[in-house]
mmCIF file of C-alpha atoms in Angstrom:
data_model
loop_
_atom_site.group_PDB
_atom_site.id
_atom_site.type_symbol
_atom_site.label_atom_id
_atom_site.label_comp_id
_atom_site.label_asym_id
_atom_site.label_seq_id
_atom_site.Cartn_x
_atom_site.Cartn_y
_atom_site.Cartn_z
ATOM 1 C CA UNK A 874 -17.796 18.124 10.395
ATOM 2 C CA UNK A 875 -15.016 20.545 11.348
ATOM 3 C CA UNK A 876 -11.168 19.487 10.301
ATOM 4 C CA UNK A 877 -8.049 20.863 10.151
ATOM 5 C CA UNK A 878 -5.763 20.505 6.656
ATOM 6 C CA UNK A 879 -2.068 20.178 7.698
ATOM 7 C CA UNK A 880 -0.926 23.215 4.867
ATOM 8 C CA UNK A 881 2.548 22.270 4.314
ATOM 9 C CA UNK A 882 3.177 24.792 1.623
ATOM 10 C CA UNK A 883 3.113 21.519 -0.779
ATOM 11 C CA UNK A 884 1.072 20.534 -3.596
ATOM 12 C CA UNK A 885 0.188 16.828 -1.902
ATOM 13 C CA UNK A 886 -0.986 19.077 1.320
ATOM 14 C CA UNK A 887 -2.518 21.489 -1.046
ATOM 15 C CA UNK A 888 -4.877 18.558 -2.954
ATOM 16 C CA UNK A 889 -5.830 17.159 0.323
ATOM 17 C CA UNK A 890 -7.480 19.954 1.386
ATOM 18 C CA UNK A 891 -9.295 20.811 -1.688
ATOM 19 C CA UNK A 892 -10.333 17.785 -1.824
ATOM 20 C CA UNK A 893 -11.672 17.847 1.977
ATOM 21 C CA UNK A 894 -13.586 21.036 0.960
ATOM 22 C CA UNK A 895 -15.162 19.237 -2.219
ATOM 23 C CA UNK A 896 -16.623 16.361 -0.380
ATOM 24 C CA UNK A 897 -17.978 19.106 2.215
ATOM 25 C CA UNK A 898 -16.419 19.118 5.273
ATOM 26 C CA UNK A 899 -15.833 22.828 7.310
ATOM 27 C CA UNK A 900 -12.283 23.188 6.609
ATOM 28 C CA UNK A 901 -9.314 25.113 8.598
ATOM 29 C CA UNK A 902 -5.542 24.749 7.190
ATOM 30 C CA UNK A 903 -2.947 24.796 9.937
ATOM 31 C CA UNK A 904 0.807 25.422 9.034
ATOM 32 C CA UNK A 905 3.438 23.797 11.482
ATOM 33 C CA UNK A 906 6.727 25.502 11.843
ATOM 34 C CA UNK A 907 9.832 23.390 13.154
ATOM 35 C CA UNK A 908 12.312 25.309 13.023
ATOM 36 C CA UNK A 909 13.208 28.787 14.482
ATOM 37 C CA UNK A 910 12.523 31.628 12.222
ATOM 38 C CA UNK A 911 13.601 34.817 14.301
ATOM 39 C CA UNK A 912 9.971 36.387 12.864
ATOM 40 C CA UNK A 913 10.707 35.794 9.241
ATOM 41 C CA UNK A 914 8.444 34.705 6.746
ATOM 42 C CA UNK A 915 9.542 31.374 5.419
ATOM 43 C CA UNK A 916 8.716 29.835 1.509
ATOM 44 C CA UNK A 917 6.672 27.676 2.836
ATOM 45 C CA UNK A 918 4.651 29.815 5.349
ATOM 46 C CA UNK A 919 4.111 31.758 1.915
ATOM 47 C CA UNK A 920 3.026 28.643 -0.351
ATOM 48 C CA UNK A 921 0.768 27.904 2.550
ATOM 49 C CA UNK A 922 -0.323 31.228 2.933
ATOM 50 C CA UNK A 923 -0.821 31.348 -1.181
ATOM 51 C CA UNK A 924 -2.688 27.953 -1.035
ATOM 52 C CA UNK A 925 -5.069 28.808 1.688
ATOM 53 C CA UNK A 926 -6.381 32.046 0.021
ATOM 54 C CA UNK A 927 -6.998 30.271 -2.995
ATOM 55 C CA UNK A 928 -9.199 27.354 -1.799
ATOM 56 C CA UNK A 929 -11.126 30.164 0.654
ATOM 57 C CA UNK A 930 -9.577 29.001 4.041
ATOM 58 C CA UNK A 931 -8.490 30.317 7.201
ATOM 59 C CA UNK A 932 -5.399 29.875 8.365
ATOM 60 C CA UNK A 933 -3.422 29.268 11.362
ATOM 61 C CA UNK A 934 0.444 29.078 12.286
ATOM 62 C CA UNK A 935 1.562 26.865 14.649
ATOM 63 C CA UNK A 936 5.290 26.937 16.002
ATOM 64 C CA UNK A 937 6.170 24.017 17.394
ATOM 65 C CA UNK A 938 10.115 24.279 17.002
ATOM 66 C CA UNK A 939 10.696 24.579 20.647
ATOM 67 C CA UNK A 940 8.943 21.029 20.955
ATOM 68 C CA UNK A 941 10.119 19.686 17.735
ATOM 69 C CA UNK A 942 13.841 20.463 18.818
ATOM 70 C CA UNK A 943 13.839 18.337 21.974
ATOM 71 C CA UNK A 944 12.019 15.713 20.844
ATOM 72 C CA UNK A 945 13.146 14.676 16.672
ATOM 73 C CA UNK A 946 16.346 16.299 16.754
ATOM 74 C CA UNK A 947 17.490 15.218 19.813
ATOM 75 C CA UNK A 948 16.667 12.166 19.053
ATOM 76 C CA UNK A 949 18.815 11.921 15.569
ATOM 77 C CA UNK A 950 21.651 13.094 17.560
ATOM 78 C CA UNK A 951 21.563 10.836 20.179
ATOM 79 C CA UNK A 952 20.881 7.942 17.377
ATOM 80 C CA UNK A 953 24.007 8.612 15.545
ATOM 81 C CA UNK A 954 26.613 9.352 18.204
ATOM 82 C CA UNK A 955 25.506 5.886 19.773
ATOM 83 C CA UNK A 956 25.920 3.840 16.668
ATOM 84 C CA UNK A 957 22.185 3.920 14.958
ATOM 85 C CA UNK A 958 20.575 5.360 12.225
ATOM 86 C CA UNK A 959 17.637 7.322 12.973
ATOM 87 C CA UNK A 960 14.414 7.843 10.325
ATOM 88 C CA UNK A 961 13.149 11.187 12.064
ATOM 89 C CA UNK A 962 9.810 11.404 10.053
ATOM 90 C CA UNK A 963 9.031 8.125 11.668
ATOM 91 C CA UNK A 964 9.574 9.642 15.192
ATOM 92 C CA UNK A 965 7.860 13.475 13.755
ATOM 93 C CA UNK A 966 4.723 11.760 12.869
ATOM 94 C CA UNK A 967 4.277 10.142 16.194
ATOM 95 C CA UNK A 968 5.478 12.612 18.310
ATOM 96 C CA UNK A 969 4.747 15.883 16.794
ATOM 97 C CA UNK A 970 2.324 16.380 13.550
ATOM 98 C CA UNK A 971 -0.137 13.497 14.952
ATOM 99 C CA UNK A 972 1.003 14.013 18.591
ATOM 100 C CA UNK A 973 1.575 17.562 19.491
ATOM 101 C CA UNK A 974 0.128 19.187 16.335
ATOM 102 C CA UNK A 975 -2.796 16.933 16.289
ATOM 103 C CA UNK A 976 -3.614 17.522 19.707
ATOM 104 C CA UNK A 977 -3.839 21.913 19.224
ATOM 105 C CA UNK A 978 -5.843 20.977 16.151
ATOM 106 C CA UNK A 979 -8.510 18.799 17.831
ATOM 107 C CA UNK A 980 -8.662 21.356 20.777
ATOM 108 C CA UNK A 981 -9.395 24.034 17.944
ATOM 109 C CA UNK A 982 -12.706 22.611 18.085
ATOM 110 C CA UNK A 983 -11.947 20.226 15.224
ATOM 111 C CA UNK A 984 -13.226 16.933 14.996
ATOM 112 C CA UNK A 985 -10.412 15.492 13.176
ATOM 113 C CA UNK A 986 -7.278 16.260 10.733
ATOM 114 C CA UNK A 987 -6.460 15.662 7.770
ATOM 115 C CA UNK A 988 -3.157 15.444 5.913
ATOM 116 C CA UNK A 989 -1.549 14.827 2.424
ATOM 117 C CA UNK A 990 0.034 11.749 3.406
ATOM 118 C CA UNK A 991 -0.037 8.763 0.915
ATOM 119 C CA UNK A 992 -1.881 6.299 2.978
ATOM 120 C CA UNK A 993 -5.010 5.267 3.906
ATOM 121 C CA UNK A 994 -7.236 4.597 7.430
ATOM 122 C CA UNK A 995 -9.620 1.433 6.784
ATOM 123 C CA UNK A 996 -12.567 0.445 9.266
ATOM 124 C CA UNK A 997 -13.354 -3.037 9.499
ATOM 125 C CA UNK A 998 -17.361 -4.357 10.251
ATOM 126 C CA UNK A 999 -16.438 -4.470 13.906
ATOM 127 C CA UNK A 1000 -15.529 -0.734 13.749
ATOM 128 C CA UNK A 1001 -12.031 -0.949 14.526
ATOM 129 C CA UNK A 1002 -9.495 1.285 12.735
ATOM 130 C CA UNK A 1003 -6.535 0.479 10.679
ATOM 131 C CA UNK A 1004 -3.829 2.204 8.996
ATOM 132 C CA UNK A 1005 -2.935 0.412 5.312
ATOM 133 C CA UNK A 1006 -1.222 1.140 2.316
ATOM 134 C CA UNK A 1007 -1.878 3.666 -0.140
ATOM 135 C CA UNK A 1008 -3.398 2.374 -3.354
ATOM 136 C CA UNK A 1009 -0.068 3.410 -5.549
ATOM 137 C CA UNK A 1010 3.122 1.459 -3.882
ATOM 138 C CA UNK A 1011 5.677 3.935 -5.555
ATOM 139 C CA UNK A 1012 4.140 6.698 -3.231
ATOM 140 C CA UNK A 1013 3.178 4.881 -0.603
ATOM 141 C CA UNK A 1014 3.881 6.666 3.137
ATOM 142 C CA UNK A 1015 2.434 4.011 5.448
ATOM 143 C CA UNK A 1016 5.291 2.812 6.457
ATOM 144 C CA UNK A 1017 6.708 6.119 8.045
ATOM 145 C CA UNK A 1018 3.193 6.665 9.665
ATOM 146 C CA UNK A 1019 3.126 3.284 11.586
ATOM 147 C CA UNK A 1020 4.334 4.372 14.639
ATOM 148 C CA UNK A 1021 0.974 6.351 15.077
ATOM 149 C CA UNK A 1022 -0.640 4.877 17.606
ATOM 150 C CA UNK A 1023 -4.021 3.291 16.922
ATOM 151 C CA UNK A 1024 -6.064 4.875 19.055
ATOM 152 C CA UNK A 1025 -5.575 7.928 16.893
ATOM 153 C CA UNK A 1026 -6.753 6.271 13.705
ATOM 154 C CA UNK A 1027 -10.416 7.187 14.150
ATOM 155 C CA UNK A 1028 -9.837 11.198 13.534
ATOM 156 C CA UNK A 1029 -7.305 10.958 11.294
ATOM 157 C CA UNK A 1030 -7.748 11.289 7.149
ATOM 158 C CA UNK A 1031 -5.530 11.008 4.028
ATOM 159 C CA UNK A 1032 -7.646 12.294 1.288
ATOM 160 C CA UNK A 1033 -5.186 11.100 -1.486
ATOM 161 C CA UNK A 1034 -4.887 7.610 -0.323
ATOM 162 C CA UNK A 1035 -6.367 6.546 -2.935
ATOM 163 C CA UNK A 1036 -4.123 8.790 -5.448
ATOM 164 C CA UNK A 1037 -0.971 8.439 -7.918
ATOM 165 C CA UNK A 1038 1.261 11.311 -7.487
ATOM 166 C CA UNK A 1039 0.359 11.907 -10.884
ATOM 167 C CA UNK A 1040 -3.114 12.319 -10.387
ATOM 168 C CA UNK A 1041 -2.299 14.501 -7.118
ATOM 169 C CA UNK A 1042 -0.217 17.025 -10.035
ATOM 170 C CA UNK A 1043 -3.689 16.657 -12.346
ATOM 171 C CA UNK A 1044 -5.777 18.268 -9.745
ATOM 172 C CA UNK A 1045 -3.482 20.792 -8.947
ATOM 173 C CA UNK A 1046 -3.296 21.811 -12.241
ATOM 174 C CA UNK A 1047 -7.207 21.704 -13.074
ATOM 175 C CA UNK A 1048 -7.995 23.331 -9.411
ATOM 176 C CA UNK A 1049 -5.057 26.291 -10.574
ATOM 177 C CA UNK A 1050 -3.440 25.498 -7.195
ATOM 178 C CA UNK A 1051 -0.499 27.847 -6.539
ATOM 179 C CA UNK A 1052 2.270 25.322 -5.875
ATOM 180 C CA UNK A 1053 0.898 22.818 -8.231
ATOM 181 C CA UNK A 1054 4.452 23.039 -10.171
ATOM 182 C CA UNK A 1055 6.171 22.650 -6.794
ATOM 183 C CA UNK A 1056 9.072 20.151 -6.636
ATOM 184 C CA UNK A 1057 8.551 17.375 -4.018
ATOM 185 C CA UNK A 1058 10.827 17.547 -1.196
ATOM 186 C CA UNK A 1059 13.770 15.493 -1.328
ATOM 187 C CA UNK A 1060 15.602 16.316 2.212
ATOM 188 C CA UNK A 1061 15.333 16.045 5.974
ATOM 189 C CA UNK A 1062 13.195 19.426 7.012
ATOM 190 C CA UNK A 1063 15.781 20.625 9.343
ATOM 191 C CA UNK A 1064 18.827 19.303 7.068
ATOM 192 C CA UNK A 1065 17.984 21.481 4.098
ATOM 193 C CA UNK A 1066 21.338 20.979 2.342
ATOM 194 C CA UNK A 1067 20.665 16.832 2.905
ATOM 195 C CA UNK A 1068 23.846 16.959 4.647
ATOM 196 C CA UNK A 1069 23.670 15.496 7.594
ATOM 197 C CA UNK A 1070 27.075 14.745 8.713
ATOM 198 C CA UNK A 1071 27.978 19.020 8.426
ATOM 199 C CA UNK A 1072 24.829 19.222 10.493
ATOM 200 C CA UNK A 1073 25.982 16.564 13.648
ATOM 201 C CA UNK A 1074 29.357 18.742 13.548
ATOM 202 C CA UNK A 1075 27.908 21.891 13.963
ATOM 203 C CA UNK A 1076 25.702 20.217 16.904
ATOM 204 C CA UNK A 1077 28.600 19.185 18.492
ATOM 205 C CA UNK A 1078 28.757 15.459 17.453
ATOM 206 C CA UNK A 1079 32.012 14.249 16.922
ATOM 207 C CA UNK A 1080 33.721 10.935 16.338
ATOM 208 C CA UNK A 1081 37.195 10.294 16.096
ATOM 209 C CA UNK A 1082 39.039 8.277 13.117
ATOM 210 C CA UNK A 1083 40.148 4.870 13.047
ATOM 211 C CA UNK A 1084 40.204 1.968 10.786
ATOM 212 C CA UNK A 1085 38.715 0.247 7.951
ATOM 213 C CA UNK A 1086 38.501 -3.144 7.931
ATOM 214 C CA UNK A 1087 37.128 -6.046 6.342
ATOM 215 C CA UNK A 1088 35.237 -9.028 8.238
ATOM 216 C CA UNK A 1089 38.620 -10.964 8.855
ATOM 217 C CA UNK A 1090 40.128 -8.377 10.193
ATOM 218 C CA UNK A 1091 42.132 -6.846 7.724
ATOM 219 C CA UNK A 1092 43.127 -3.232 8.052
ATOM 220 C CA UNK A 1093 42.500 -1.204 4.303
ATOM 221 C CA UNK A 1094 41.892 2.123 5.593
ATOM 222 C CA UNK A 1095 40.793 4.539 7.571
ATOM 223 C CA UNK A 1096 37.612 6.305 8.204
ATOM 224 C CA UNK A 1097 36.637 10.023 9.495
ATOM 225 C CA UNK A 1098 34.717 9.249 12.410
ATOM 226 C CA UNK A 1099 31.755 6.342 12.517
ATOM 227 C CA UNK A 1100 28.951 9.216 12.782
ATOM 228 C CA UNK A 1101 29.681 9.881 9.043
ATOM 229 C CA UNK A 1102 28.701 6.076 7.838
ATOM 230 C CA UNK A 1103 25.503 3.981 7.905
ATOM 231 C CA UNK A 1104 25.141 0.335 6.962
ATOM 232 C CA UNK A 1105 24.402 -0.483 3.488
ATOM 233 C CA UNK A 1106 26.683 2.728 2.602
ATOM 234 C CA UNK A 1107 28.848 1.984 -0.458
ATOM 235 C CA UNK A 1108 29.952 5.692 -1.832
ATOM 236 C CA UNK A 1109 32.062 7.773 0.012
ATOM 237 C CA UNK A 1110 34.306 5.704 1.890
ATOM 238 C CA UNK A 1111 37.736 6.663 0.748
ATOM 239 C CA UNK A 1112 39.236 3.450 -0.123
ATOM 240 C CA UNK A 1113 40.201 1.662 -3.079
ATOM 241 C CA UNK A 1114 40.071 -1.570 -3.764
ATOM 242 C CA UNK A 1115 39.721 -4.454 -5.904
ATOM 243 C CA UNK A 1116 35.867 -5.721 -5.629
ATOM 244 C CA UNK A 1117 33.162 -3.590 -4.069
ATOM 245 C CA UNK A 1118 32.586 -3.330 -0.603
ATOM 246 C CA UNK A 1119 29.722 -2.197 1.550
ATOM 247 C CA UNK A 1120 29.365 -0.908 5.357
ATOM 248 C CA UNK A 1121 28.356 -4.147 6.924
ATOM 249 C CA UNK A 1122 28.888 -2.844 10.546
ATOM 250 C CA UNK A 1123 30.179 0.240 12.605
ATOM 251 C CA UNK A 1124 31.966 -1.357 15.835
ATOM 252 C CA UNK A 1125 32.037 1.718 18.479
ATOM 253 C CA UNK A 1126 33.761 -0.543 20.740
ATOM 254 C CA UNK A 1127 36.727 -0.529 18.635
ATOM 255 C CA UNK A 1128 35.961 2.448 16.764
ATOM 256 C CA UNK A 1129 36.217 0.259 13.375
ATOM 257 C CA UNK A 1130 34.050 0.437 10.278
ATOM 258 C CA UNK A 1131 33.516 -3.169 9.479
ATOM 259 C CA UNK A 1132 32.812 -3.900 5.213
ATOM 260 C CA UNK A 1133 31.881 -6.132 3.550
ATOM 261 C CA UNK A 1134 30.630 -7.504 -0.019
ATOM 262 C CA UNK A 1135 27.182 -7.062 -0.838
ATOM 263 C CA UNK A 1136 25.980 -10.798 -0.095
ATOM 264 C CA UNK A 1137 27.671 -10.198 3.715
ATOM 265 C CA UNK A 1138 24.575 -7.989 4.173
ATOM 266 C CA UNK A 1139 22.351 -10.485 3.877
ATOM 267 C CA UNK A 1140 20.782 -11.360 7.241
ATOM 268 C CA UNK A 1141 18.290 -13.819 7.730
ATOM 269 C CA UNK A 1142 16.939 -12.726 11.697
ATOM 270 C CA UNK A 1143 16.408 -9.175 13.785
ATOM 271 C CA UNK A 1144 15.325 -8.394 16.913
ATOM 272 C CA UNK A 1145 13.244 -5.467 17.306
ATOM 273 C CA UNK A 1146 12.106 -3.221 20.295
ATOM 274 C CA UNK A 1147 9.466 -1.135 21.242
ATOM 275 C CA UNK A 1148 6.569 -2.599 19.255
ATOM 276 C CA UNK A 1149 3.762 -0.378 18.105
ATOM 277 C CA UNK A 1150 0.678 -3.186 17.356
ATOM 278 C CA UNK A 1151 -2.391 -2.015 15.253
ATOM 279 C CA UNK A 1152 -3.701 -5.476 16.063
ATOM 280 C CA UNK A 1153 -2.984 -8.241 19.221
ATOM 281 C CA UNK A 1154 -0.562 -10.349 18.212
ATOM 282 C CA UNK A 1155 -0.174 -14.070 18.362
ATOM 283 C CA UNK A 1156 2.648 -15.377 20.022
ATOM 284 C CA UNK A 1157 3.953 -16.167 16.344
ATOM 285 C CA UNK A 1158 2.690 -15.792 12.803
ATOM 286 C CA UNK A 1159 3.719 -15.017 9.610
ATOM 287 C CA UNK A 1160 3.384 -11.537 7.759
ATOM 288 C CA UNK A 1161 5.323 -9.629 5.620
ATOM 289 C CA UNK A 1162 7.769 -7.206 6.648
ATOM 290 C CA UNK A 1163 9.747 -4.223 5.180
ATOM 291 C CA UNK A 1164 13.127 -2.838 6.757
ATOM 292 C CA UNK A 1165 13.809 0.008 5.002
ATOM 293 C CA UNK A 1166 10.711 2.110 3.177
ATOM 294 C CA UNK A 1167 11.852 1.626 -0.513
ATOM 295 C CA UNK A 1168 11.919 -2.176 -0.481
ATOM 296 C CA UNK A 1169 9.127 -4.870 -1.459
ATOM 297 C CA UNK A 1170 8.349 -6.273 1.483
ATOM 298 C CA UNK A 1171 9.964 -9.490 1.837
ATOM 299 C CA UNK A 1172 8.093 -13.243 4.046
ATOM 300 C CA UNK A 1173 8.670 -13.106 7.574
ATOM 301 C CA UNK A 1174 8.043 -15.008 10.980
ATOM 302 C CA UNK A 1175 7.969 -13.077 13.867
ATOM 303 C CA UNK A 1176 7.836 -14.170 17.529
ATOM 304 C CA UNK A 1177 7.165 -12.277 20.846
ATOM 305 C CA UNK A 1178 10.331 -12.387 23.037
ATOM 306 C CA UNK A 1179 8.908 -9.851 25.707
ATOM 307 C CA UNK A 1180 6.615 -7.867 26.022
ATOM 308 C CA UNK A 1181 8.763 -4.652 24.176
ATOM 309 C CA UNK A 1182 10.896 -6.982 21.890
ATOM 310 C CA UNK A 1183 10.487 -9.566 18.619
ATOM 311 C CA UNK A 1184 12.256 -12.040 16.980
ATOM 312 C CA UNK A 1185 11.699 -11.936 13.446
ATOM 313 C CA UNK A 1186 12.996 -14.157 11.019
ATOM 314 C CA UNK A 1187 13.058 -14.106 6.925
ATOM 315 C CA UNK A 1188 13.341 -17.338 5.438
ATOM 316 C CA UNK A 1189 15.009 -15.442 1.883
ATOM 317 C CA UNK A 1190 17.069 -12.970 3.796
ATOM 318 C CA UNK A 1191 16.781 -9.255 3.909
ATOM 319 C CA UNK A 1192 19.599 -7.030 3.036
ATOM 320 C CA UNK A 1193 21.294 -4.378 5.097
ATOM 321 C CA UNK A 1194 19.689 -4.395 8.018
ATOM 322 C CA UNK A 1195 20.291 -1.477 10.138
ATOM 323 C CA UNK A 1196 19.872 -0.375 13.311
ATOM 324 C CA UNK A 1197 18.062 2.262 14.320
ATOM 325 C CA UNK A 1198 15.625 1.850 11.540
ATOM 326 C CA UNK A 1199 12.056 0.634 11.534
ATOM 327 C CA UNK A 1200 10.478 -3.089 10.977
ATOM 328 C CA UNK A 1201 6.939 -2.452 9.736
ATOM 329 C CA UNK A 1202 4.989 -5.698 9.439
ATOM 330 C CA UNK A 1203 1.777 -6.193 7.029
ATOM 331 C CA UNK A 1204 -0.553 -8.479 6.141
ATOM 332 C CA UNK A 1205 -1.355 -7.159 2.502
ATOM 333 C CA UNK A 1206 -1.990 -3.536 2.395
ATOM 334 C CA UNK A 1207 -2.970 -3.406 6.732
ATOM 335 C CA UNK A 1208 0.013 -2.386 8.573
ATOM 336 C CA UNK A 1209 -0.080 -5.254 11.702
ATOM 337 C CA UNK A 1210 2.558 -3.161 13.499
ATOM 338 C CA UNK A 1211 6.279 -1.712 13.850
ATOM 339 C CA UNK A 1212 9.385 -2.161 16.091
ATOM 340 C CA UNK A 1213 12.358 -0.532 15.903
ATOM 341 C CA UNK A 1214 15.799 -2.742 14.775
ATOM 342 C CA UNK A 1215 17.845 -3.113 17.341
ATOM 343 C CA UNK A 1216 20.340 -5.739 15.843
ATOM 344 C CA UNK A 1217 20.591 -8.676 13.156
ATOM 345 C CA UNK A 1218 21.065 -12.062 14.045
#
């Protein structure tokens, strides 16, 4: 079988494909580019270019920065000047590396592709597919992939599924891998500094100031524009005062950041929109459910509204819920589906 390795110049991109080569499959790495290069050769065109000759592959660069511009960072702009907070490798994965990338690959006469993500694709006895968790939680990706459509799952792998991060270093090392020393990425691709409020100035998003307040009312400050704050957000917000305080809502209407203390986060509802189902859902059931990528996943109920919105409920409470971000839903390690948060209730 022909497949094309996603080379991101990376050492988890790098293992994937040697390990797609070992277990004998025609190999082809295929280097994305998202951002506008003006015919320079990036680092990690080079690290890709470096990993590729080592392992004995061709490959191919495709520059999708045209596409990846109006779709992911469009889309974080428009998320934060209207009051949400966007997770752009939730929307990249869906639109672009398994959507627009996925698609040159396969017509590249590849019969599927293959990618260093930390996450696996499961087949049940009926021959359906399903996208689960990797086998390490502290690595685990699945929940930034689950807006993948399912139909895709079938020509889709993730070779180090089934891998610790630690093990992923181990073969790099034994297999001499260029970048096997390479530090993981820590930032947004296309916010390289991680500094994402310079970046919405410079594209022309702007918010004006106004005032702090607490969730009586109360004025204690003032902020520098809404775009710069998310909910949850407890550094950075120019204030003192006497107990600590969290963003517990940005009020556009008003132009007010809204605080709170931590336990005023706690929600015990959402709504969601725009599900993405890996199965067909019952009216309502149970599952778990995660809200932000880092958590455990916490008990949930969650009941169709409409047909593009949910009600879910958490009988604990989940903390900071924000929208804009993404409600993944599991039952164990299968991912059952995802919706994005529109608001807590």
């Amino acid at each position: 079988m022909k497949v094309g390795i996603a080379l991101s110049g990376g050492v988890d991109s790098a293992v994937a494909a040697a390990l797609m080569i070992e277990s004998g499959y025609s190999v082809t790495g295929y280097h994305m580019i998202v951002l506008p290069t003006d015919g320079a050769i990036t680092q990690a065109v080079e690290d890709a270019t470096k990993v590729a000759e080592h392992l004995g592959i061709e490959l191919k660069i495709l520059d999708l920065s045209h596409q990846f511009r109006e779709t992911v960072i469009e889309y974080f702009k428009v998320s934060y000047a209207t009051g949400l907070t966007p997770n752009p490798c939730v929307l990249c994965n869906d639109i672009i590396k398994f959507g627009i990338f996925a698609e040159q690959i396969l017509a590249d006469n590849n019969e599927a592709i293959a990618t260093g993500h930390y996450a696996r694709i499961i087949r049940d006895d009926d021959g359906r597919f399903f996208l689960a968790r990797a086998s390490f939680d502290r690595k685990d990706q699945a929940y930034f992939l689950s807006r993948v459509k399912k139909e895709k799952l079938s020509f889709i792998r993730f070779p180090n599924g089934e891998l610790s991060k630690e093990e992923v270093r181990h073969r790099a090392r034994s297999l001499a891998i260029p970048v096997h020393s390479k530090k993981d990425s820590q930032e947004i691709c296309f916010i390289p500094d991680n500094d994402y409020r310079n970046f919405l100035h410079g594209e022309g998003i702007e918010s004006s100031t106004g005032d702090i307040v607490k969730g009586n009312g109360e004025v204690i400050g003032r902020h520098n524009g809404l775009t710069d704050y998310t909910i949850g957000q407890r550094r950075g917000l120019g204030i003192n005062f006497r107990e600590k305080l969290y963003v517990k809502d940005l009020d556009f209407t008003g132009n007010r950041l809204v605080l709170g203390r931590r336990e005023e986060l706690v929600s015990f509802g959402l709504e969601a929109v725009d599900p993405n189902w890996y199965i067909e859902p019952e009216r309502e059931f149970d599952c778990l459910c995660k809200i932000r990528s880092s958590m455990n996943a916490v008990k949930a109920h969650v009941k169709l509204l409409e047909a593009d919105r949910v009600a879910i409920s958490f009988s604990d409470g989940a903390w900071g819920v924000t929208p804009g971000q993404l409600a993944v839903l599991y039952n164990d390690e299968v991912v059952l589906g995802s919706a994005f948060i529109e608001r807590s209730c």
